[in-house]
PDB file of C-alpha atoms in Angstrom:
ATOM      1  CA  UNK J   1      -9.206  25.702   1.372  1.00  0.00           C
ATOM      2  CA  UNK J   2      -9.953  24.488  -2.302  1.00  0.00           C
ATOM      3  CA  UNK J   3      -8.476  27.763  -3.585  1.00  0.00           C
ATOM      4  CA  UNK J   4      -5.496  27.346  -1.156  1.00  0.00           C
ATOM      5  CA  UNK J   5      -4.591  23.665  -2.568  1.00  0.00           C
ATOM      6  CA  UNK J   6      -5.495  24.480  -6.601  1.00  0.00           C
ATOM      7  CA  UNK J   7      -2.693  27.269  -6.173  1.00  0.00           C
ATOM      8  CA  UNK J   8      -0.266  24.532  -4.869  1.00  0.00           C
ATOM      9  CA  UNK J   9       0.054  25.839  -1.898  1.00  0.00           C
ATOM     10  CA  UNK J  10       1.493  22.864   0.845  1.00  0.00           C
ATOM     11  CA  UNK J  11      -1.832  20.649   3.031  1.00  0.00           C
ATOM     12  CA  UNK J  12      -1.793  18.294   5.132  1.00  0.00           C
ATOM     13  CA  UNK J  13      -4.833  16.153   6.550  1.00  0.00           C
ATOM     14  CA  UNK J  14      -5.219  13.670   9.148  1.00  0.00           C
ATOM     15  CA  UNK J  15      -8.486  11.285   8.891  1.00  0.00           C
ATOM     16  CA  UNK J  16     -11.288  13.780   9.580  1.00  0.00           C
ATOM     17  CA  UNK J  17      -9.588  16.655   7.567  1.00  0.00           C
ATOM     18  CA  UNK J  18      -8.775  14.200   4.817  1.00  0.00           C
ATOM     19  CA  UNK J  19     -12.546  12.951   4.776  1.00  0.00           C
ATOM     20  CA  UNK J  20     -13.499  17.181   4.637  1.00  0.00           C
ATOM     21  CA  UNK J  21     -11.195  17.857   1.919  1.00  0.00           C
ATOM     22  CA  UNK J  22     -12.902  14.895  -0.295  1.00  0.00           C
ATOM     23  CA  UNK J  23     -15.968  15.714  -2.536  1.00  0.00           C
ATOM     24  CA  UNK J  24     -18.651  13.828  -1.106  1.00  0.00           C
ATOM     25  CA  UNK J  25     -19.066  11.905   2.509  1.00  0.00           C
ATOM     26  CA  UNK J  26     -21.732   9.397   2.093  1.00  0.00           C
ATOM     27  CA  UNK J  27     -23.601   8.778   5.902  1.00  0.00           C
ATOM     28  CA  UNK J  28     -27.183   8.212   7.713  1.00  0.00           C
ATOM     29  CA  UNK J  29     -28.548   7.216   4.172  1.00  0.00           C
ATOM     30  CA  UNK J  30     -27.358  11.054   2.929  1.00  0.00           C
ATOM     31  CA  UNK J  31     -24.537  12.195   0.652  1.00  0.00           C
ATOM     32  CA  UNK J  32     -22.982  15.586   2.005  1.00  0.00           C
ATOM     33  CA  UNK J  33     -20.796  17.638   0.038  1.00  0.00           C
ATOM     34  CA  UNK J  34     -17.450  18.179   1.218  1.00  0.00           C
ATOM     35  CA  UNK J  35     -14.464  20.354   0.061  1.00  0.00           C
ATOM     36  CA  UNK J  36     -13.804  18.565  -3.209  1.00  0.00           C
ATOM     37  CA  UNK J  37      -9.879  19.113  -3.387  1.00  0.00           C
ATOM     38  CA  UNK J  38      -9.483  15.147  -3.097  1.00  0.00           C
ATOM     39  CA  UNK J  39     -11.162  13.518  -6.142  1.00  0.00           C
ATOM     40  CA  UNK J  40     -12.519  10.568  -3.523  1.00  0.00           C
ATOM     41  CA  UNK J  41     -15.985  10.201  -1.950  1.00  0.00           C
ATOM     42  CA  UNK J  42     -15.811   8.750   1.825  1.00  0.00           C
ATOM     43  CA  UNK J  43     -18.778   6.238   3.162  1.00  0.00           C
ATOM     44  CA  UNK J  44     -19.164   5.665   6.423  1.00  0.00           C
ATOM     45  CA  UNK J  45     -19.770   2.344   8.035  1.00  0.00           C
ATOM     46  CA  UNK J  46     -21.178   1.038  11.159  1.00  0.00           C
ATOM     47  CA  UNK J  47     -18.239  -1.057  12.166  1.00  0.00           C
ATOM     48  CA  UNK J  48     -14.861  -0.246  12.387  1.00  0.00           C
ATOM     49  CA  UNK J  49     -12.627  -0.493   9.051  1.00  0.00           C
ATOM     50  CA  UNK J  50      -9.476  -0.294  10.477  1.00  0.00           C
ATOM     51  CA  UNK J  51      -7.697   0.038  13.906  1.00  0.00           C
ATOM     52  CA  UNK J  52      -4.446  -0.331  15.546  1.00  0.00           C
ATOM     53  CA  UNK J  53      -0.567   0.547  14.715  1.00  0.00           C
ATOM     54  CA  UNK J  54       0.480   0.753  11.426  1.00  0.00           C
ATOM     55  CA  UNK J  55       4.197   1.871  10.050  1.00  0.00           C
ATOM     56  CA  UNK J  56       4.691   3.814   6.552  1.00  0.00           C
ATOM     57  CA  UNK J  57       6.786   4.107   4.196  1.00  0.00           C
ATOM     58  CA  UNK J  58       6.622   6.908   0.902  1.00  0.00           C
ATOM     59  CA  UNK J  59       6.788   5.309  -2.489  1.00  0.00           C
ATOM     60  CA  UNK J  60       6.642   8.944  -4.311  1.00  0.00           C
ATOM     61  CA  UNK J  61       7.574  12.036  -3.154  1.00  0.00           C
ATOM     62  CA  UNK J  62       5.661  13.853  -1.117  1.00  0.00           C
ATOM     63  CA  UNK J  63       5.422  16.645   1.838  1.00  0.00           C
ATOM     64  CA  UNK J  64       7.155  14.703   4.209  1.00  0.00           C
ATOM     65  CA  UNK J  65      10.075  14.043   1.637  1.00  0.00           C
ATOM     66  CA  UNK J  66      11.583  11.992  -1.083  1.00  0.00           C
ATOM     67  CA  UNK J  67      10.538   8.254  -1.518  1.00  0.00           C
ATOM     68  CA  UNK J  68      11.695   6.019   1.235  1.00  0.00           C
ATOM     69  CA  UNK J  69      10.570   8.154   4.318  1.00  0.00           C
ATOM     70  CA  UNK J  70       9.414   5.857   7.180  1.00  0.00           C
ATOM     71  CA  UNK J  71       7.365   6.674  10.362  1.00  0.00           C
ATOM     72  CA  UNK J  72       4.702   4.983  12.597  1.00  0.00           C
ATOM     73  CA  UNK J  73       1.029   5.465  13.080  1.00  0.00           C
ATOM     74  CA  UNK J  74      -2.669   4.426  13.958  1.00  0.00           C
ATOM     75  CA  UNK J  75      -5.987   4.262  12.695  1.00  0.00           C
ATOM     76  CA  UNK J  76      -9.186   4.514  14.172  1.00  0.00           C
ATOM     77  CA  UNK J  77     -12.011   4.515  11.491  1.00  0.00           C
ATOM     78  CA  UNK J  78     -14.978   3.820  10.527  1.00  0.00           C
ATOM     79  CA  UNK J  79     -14.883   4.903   7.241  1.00  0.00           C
ATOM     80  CA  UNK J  80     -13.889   4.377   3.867  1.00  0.00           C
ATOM     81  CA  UNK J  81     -12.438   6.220   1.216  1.00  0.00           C
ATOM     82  CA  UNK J  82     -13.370   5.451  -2.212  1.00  0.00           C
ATOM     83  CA  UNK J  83     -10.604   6.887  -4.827  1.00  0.00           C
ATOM     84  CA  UNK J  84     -10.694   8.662  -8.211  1.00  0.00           C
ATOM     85  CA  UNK J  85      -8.489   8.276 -11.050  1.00  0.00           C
ATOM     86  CA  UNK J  86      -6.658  11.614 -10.509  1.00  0.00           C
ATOM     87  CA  UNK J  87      -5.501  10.745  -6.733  1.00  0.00           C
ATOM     88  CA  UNK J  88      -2.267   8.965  -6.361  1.00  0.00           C
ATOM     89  CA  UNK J  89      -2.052   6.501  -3.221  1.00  0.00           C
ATOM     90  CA  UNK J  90       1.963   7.444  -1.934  1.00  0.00           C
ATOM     91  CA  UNK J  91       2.198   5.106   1.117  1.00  0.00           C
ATOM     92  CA  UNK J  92       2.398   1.666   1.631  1.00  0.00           C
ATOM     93  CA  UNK J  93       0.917   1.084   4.981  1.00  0.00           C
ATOM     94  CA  UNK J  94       2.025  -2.428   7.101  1.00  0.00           C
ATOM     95  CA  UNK J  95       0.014  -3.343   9.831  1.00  0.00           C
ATOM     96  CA  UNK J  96       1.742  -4.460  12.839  1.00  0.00           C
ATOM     97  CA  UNK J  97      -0.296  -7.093  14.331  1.00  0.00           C
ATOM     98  CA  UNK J  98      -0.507  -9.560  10.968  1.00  0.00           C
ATOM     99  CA  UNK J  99       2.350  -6.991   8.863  1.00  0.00           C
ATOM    100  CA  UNK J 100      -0.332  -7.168   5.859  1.00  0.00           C
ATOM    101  CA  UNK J 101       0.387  -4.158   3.354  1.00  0.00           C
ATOM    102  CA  UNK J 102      -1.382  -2.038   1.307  1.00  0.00           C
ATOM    103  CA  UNK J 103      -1.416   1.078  -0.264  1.00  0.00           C
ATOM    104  CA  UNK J 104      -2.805   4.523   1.277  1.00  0.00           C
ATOM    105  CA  UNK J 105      -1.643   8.117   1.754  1.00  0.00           C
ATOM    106  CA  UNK J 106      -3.486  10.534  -1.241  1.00  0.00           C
ATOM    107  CA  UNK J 107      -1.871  12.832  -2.948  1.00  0.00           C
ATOM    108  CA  UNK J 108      -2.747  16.057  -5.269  1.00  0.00           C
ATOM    109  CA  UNK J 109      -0.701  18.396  -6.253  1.00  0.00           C
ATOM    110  CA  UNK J 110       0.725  20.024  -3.082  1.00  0.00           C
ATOM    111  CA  UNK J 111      -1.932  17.838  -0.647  1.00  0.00           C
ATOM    112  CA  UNK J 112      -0.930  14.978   1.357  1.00  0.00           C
ATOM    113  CA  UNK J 113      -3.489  13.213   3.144  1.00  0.00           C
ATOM    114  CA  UNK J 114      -4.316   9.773   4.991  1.00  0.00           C
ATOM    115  CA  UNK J 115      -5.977   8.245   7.629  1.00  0.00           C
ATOM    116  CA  UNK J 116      -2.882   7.590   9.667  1.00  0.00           C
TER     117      UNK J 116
END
C-alpha cells in the first residue's frame, strides 16, 4: 500500500483505513506501527470524539474533484488523529446538530482520507 500511494497512484480511506494508513496508532498504553503513508499518529480514547451527521465541502482539490464539492456524512469515533506538517487538511466539516466547522479530510499526494 505505501509503495502504491508514493507512486501516486489514486487511495481512498474511510476512518479505520485512514487510521491504518497513518504511521503510528497509539492504544491500551502501546504504540503500534501502522502503514506510514499519512504523516499523522492516531490515539485512541475511551470516549467517543465525535458522532453524528456532518456535511463537507473541498477547499483544495482532491479525488473527489475540484474545490467546492459538497456531500454528507457521519462519524463514529473514538479516536483522534494527530497531524504532521506534510498533511494538508482539504475539508471543512459542519456538524449538523450545532453547524460548528472545522477542518478535516488529509491529503498526500494522490491519498484522500477522513473519518467521514
Amino acid at each position: 500500500i505505501y509503495g502504491f500511494a508514493e507512486q501516486g497512484r489514486p487511495v481512498y480511506a474511510e476512518c479505520g483505513g485512514l487510521m491504518y494508513l497513518c504511521r503510528v496508532l497509539h492504544a491500551g498504553g502501546a504504540a503500534h506501527p501502522m502503514v506510514g503513508v499519512l504523516d499523522a499518529e492516531v490515539v485512541m480514547h475511551d470516549r467517543l470524539q465525535a458522532l453524528g451527521y456532518v456535511e463537507v465541502e473541498t477547499t483544495r482539490p482532491t479525488l473527489l474533484g475540484a474545490p467546492g464539492v459538497r456531500f454528507r456524512g457521519h462519524q463514529f469515533r473514538y479516536s483522534e488523529l494527530r497531524r504532521g506538517e506534510t498533511l494538508a487538511e482539504v475539508f471543512r466539516v459542519h456538524r449538523r446538530r450545532d453547524r460548528a466547522s472545522f477542518p478535516e479530510g488529509f491529503a498526500w499526494r494522490n491519498v484522500l482520507a477522513t473519518y467521514v
